[in-house]
PDB file of C-alpha atoms in Angstrom:
ATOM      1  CA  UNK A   9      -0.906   1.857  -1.309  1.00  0.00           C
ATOM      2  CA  UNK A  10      -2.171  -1.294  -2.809  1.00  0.00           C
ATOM      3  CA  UNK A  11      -1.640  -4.212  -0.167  1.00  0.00           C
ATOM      4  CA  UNK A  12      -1.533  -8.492  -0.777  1.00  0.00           C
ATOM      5  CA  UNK A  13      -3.321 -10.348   1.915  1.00  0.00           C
ATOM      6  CA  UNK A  14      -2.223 -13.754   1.988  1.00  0.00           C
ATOM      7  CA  UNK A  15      -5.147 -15.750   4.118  1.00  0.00           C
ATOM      8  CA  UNK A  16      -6.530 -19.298   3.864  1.00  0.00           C
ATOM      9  CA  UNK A  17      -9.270 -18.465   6.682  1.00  0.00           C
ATOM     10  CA  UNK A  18     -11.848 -16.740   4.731  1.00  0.00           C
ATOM     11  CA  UNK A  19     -13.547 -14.666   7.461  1.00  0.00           C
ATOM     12  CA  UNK A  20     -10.106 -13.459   8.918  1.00  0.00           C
ATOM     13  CA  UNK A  21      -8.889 -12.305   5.417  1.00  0.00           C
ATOM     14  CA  UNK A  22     -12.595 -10.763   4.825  1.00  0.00           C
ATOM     15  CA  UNK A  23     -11.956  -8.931   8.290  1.00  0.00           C
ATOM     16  CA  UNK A  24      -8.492  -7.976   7.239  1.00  0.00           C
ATOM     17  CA  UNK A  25      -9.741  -6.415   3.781  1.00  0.00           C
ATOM     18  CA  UNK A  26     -12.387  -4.433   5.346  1.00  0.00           C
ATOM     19  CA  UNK A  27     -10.359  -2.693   7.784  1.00  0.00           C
ATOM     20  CA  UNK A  28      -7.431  -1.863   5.629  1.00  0.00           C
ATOM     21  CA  UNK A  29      -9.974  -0.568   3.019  1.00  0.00           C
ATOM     22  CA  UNK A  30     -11.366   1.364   5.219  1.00  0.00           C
ATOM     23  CA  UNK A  31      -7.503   2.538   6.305  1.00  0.00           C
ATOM     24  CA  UNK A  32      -7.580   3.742   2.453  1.00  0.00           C
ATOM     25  CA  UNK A  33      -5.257   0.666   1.121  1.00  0.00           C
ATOM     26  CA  UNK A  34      -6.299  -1.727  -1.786  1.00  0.00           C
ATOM     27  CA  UNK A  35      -6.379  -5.011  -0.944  1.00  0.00           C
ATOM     28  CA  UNK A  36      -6.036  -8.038  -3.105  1.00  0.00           C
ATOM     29  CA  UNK A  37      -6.664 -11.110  -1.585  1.00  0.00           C
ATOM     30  CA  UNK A  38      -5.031 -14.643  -1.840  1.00  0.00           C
ATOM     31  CA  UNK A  39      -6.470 -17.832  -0.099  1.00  0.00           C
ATOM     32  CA  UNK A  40      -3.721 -20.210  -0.971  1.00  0.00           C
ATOM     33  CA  UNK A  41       0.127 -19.909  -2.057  1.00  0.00           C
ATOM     34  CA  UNK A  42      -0.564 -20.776  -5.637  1.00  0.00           C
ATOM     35  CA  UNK A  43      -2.501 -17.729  -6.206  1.00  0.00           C
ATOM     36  CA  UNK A  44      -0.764 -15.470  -4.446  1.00  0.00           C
ATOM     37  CA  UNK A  45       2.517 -16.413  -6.397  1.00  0.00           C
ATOM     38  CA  UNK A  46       0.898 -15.420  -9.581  1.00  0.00           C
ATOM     39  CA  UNK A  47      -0.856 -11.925  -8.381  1.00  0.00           C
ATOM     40  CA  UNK A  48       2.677 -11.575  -7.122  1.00  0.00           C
ATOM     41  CA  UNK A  49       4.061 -11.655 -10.976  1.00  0.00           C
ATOM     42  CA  UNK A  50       1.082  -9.481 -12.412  1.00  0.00           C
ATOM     43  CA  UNK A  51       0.765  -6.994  -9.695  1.00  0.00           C
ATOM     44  CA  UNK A  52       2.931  -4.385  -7.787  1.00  0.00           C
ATOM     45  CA  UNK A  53       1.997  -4.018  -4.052  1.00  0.00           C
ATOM     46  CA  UNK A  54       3.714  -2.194  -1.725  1.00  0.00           C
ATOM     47  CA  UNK A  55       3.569  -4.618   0.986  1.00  0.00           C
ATOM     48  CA  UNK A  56       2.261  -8.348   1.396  1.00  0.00           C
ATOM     49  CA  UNK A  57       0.737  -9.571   4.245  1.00  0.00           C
ATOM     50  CA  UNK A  58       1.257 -13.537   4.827  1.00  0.00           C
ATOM     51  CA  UNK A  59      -0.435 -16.383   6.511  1.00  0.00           C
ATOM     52  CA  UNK A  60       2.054 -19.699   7.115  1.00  0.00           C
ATOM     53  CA  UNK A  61       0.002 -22.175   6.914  1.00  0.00           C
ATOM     54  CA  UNK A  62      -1.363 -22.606   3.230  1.00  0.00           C
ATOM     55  CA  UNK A  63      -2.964 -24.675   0.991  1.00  0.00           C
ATOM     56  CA  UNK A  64      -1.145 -25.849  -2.693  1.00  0.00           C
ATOM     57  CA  UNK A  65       2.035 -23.809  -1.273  1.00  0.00           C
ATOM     58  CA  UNK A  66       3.134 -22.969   1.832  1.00  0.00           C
ATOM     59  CA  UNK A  67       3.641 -19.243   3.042  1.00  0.00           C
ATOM     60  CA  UNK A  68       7.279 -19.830   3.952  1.00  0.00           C
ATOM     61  CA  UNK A  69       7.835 -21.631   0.369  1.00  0.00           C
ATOM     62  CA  UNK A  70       6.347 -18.639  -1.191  1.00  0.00           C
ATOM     63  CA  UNK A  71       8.067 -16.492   0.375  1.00  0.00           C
ATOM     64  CA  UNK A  72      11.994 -18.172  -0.207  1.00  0.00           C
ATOM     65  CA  UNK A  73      10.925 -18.314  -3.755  1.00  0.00           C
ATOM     66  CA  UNK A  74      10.322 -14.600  -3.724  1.00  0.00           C
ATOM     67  CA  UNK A  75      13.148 -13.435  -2.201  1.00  0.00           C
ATOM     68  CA  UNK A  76      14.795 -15.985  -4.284  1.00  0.00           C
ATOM     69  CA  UNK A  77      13.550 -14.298  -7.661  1.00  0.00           C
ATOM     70  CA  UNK A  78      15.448 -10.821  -6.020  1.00  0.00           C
ATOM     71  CA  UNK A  79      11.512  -9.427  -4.813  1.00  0.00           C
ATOM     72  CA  UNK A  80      12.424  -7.238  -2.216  1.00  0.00           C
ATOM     73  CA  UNK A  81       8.938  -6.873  -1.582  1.00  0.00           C
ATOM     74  CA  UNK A  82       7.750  -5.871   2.207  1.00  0.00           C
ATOM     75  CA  UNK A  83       6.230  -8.703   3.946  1.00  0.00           C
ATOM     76  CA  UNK A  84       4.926  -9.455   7.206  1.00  0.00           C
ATOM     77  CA  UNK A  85       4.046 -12.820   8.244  1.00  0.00           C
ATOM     78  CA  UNK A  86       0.580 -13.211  10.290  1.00  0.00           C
ATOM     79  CA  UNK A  87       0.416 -16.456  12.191  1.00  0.00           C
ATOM     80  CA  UNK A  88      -0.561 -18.307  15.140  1.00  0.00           C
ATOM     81  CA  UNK A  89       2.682 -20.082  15.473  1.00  0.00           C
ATOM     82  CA  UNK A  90       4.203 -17.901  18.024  1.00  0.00           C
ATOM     83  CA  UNK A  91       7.565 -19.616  19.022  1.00  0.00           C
ATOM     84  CA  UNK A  92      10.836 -18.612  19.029  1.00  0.00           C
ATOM     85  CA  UNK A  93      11.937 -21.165  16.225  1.00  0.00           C
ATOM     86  CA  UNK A  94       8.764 -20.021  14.253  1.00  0.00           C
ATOM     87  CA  UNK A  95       9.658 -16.545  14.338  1.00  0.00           C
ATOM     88  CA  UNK A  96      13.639 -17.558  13.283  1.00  0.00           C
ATOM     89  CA  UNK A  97      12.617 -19.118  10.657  1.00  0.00           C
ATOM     90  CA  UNK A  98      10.271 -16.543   8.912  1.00  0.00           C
ATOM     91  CA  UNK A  99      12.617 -13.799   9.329  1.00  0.00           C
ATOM     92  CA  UNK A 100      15.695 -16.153   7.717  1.00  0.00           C
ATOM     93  CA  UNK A 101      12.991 -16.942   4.957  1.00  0.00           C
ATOM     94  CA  UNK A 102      13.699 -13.310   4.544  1.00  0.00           C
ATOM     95  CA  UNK A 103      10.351 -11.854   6.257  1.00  0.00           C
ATOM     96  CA  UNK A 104      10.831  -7.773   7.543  1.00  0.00           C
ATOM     97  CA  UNK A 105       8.337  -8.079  10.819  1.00  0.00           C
ATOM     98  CA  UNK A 106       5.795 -11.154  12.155  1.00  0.00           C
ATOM     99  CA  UNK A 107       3.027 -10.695  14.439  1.00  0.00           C
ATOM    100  CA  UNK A 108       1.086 -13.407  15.939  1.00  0.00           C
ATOM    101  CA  UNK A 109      -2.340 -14.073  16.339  1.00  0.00           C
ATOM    102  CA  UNK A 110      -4.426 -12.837  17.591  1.00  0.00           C
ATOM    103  CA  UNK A 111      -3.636  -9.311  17.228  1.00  0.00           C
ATOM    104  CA  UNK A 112      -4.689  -5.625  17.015  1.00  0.00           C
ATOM    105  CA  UNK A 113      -5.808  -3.697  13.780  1.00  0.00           C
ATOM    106  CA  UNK A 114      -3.954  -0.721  14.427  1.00  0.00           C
ATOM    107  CA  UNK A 115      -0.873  -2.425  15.698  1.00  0.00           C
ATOM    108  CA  UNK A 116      -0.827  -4.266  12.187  1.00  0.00           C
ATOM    109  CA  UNK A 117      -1.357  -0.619  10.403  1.00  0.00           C
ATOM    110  CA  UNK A 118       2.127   0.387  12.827  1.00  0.00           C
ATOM    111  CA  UNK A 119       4.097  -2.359  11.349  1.00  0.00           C
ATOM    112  CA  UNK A 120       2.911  -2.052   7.461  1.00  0.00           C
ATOM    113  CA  UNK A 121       3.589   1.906   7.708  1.00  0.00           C
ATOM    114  CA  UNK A 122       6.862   0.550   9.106  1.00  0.00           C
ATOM    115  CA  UNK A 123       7.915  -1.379   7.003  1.00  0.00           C
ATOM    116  CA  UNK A 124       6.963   0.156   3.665  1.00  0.00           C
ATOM    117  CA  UNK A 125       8.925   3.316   5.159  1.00  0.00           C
ATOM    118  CA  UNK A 126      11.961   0.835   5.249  1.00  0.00           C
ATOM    119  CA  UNK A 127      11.218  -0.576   1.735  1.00  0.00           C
ATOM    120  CA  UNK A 128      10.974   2.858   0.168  1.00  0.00           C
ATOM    121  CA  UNK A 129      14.554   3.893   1.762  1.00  0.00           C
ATOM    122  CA  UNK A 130      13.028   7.345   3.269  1.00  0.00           C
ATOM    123  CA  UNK A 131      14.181   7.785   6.776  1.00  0.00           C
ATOM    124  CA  UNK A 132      12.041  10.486   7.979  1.00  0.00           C
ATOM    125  CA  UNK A 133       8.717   9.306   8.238  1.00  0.00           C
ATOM    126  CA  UNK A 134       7.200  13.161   7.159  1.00  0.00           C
ATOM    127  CA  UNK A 135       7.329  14.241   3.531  1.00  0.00           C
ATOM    128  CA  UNK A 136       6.816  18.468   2.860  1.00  0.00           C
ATOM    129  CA  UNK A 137       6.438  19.735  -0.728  1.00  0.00           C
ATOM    130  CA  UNK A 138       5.711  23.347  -0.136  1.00  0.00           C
ATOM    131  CA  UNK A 139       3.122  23.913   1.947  1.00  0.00           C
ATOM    132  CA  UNK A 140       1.640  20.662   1.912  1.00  0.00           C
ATOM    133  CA  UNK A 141       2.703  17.840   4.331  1.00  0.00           C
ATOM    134  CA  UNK A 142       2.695  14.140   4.083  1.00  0.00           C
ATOM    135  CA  UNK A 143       3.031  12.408   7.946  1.00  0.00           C
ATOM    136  CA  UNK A 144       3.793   9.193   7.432  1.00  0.00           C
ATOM    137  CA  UNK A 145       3.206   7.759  10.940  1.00  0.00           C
ATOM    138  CA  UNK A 146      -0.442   9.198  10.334  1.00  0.00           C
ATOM    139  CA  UNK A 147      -0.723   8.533   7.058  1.00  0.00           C
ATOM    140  CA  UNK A 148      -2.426  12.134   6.835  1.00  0.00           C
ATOM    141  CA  UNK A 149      -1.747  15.026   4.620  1.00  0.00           C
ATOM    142  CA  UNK A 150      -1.951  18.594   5.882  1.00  0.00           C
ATOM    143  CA  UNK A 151      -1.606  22.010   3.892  1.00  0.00           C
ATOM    144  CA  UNK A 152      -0.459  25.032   6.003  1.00  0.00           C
ATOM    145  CA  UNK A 153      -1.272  23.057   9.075  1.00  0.00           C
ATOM    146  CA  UNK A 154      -4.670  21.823   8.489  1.00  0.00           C
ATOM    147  CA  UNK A 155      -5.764  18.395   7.467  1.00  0.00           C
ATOM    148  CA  UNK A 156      -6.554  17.555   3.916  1.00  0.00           C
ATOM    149  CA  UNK A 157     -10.126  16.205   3.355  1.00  0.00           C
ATOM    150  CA  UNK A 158      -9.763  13.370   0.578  1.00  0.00           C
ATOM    151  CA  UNK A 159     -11.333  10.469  -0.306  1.00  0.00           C
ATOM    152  CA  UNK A 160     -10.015   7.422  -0.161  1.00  0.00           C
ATOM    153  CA  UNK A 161      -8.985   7.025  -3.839  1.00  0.00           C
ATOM    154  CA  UNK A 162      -8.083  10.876  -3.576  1.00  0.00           C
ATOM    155  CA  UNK A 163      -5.847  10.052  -0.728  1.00  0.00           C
ATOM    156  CA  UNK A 164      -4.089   7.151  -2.828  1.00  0.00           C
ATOM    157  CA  UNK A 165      -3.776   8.827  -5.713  1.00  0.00           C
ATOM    158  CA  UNK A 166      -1.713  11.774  -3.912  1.00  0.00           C
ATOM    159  CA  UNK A 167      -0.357   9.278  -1.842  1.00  0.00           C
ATOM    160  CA  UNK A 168       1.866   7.468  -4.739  1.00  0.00           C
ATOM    161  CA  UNK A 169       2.260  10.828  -6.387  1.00  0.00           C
ATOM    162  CA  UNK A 170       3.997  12.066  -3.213  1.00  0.00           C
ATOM    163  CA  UNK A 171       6.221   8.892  -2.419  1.00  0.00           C
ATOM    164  CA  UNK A 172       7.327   9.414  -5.896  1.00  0.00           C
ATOM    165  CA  UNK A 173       8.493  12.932  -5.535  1.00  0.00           C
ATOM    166  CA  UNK A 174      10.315  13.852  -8.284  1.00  0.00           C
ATOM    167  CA  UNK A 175       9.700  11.086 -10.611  1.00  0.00           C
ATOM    168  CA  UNK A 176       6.316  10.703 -13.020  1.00  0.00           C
ATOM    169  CA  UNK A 177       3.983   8.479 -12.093  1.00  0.00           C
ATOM    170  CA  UNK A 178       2.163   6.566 -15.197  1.00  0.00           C
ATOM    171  CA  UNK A 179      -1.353   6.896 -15.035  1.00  0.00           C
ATOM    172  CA  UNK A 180      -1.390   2.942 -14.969  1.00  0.00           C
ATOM    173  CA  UNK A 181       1.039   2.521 -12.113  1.00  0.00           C
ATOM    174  CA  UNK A 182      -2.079   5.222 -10.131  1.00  0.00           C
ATOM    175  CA  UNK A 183      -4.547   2.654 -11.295  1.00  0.00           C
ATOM    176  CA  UNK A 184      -2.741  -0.171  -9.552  1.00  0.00           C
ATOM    177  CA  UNK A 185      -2.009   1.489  -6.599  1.00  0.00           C
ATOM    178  CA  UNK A 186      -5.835   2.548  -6.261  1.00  0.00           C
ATOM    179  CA  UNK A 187      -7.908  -0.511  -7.546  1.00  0.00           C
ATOM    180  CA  UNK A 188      -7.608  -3.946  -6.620  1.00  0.00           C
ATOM    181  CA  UNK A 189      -8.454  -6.986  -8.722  1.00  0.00           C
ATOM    182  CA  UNK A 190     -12.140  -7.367  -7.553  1.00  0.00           C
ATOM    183  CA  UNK A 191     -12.551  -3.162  -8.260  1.00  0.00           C
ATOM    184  CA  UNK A 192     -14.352  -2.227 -11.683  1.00  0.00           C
ATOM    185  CA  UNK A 193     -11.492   0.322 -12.871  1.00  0.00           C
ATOM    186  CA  UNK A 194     -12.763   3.171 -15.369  1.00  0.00           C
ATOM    187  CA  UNK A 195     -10.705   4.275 -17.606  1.00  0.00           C
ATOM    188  CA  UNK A 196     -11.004   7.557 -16.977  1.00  0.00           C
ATOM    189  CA  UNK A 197     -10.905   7.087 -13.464  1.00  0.00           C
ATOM    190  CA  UNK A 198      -7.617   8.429 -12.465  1.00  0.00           C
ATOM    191  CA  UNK A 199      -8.220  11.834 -14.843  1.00  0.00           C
ATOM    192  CA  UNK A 200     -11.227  11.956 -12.573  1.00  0.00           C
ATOM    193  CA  UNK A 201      -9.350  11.627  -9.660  1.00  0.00           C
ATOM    194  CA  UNK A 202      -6.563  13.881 -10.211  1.00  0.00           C
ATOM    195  CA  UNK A 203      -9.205  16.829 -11.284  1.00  0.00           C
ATOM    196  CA  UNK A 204     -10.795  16.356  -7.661  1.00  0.00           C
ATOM    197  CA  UNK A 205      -7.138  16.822  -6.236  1.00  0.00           C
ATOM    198  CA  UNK A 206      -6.410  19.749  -8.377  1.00  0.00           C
ATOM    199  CA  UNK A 207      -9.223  21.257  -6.768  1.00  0.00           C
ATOM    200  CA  UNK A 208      -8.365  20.615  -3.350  1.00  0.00           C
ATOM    201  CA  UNK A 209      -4.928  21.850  -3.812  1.00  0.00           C
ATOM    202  CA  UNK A 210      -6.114  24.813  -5.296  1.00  0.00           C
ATOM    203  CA  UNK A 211      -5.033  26.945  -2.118  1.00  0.00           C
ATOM    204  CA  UNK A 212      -1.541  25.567  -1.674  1.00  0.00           C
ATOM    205  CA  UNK A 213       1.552  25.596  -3.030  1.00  0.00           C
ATOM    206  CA  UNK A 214       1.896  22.375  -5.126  1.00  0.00           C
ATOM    207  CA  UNK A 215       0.911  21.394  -8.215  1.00  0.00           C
ATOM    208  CA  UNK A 216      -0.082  18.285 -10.109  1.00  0.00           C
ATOM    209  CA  UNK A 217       1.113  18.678 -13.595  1.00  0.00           C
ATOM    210  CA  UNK A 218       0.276  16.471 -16.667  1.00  0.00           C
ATOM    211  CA  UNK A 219       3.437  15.336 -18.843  1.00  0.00           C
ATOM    212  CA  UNK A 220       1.610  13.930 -21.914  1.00  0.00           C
ATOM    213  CA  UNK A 221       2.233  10.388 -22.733  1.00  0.00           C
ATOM    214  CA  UNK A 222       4.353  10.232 -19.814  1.00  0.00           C
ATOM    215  CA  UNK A 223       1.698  10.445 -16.723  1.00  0.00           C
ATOM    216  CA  UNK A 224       1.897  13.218 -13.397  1.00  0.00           C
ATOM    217  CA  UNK A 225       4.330  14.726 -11.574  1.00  0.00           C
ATOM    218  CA  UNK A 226       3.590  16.114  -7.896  1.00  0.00           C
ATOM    219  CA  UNK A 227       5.942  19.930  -7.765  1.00  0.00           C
ATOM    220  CA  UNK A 228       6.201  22.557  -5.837  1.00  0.00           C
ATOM    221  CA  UNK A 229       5.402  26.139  -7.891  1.00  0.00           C
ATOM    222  CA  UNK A 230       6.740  29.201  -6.175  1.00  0.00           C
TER     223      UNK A 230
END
């Protein structure tokens, strides 16, 4: 899953894109509203994390004029106003969770599995295609019981594939979910990728097939 951090404090936001790279998301990063607003029109992201307080445009601005534009984008609001009135109004601004500062890692990796869960409209939080399984509270994938070893482009790659079960995934909407703006993306890349996965699926009971021109489709072969 590719993730938007919205942070004006450049040492918190280089914190925050270390650790949720090495939670296998890609992370764009934004230091002020302006920017953000326009990786928000060129980019798809399955979740943004905002900072309030801004330069050029506010985080509650940006994120009225979001909602406003019908983006029902996840977003959770990071900020060290922790009042009642503060909280109110981020969530009316149309904001889906809000943690204060300081806070936890792993409770912020809680609320963005959370809340992307919510956005995607899948109430179970476990995904099985045949023999392999997708736990979405652990953000692991297992086949017959035992845990998948994957990289962590591997593991975004079959990520998107499986919360798209059903429907093909282009091979540029895989590119966007795996590399970030600051990533050099090879063409080839994903190809690469999905070879390495076709490997390690070799023993189970799902299949990556190729619809030319169209992109891949995760299925279950009998």
């Amino acid at each position: 899953m590719r993730l938007l951090v919205v942070e004006d404090n450049k040492d918190l936001a280089a914190w925050l894109g270390k650790a949720l790279r090495q939670a296998q998301y890609a992370i764009d990063i934004a230091y002020d509203g302006e920017d953000a607003e326009h990786m928000l029109k060129v980019a798809e992201y399955s979740a943004m994390i905002l900072d309030l307080s801004l330069p050029k445009l506010d985080g509650l601005t940006l994120l009225k004029r979001l909602r406003q534009s019908g983006n029902k984008l996840p977003v959770i609001i990071l900020t060290a106003n922790a009042s009642l009135d503060g909280r109110v109004a981020g969530l009316d601004s149309g904001a889906d969770d809000y943690l204060a500062k300081p806070f936890e890692i792993a409770e912020l990796e809680a609320r963005i599995r959370a809340v992307v869960r919510r956005g995607q409209d899948r109430a179970s939080s476990e995904i099985t295609v045949g023999n392999l399984r997708f736990s979405g509270g652990t953000r692991q994938f297992f086949v017959e019981g035992e845990p998948l070893q994957l990289t962590p482009r591997e593991y975004a790659v079959l990520e998107q594939l499986v919360m798209k079960l059903g429907n093909t995934v282009s091979k540029a909407a895989l590119s966007e979910s795996v590399f970030g703006f600051d990533d050099e993306a090879d063409p080839s890349a994903i190809e690469i990728y999905v070879h390495r996965l076709r490997k390690k699926l070799e023993t189970s009971s799902v299949q990556i097939a190729t619809l030319r021109g169209l992109g891949y489709l995760l299925r279950h072969v009998q």
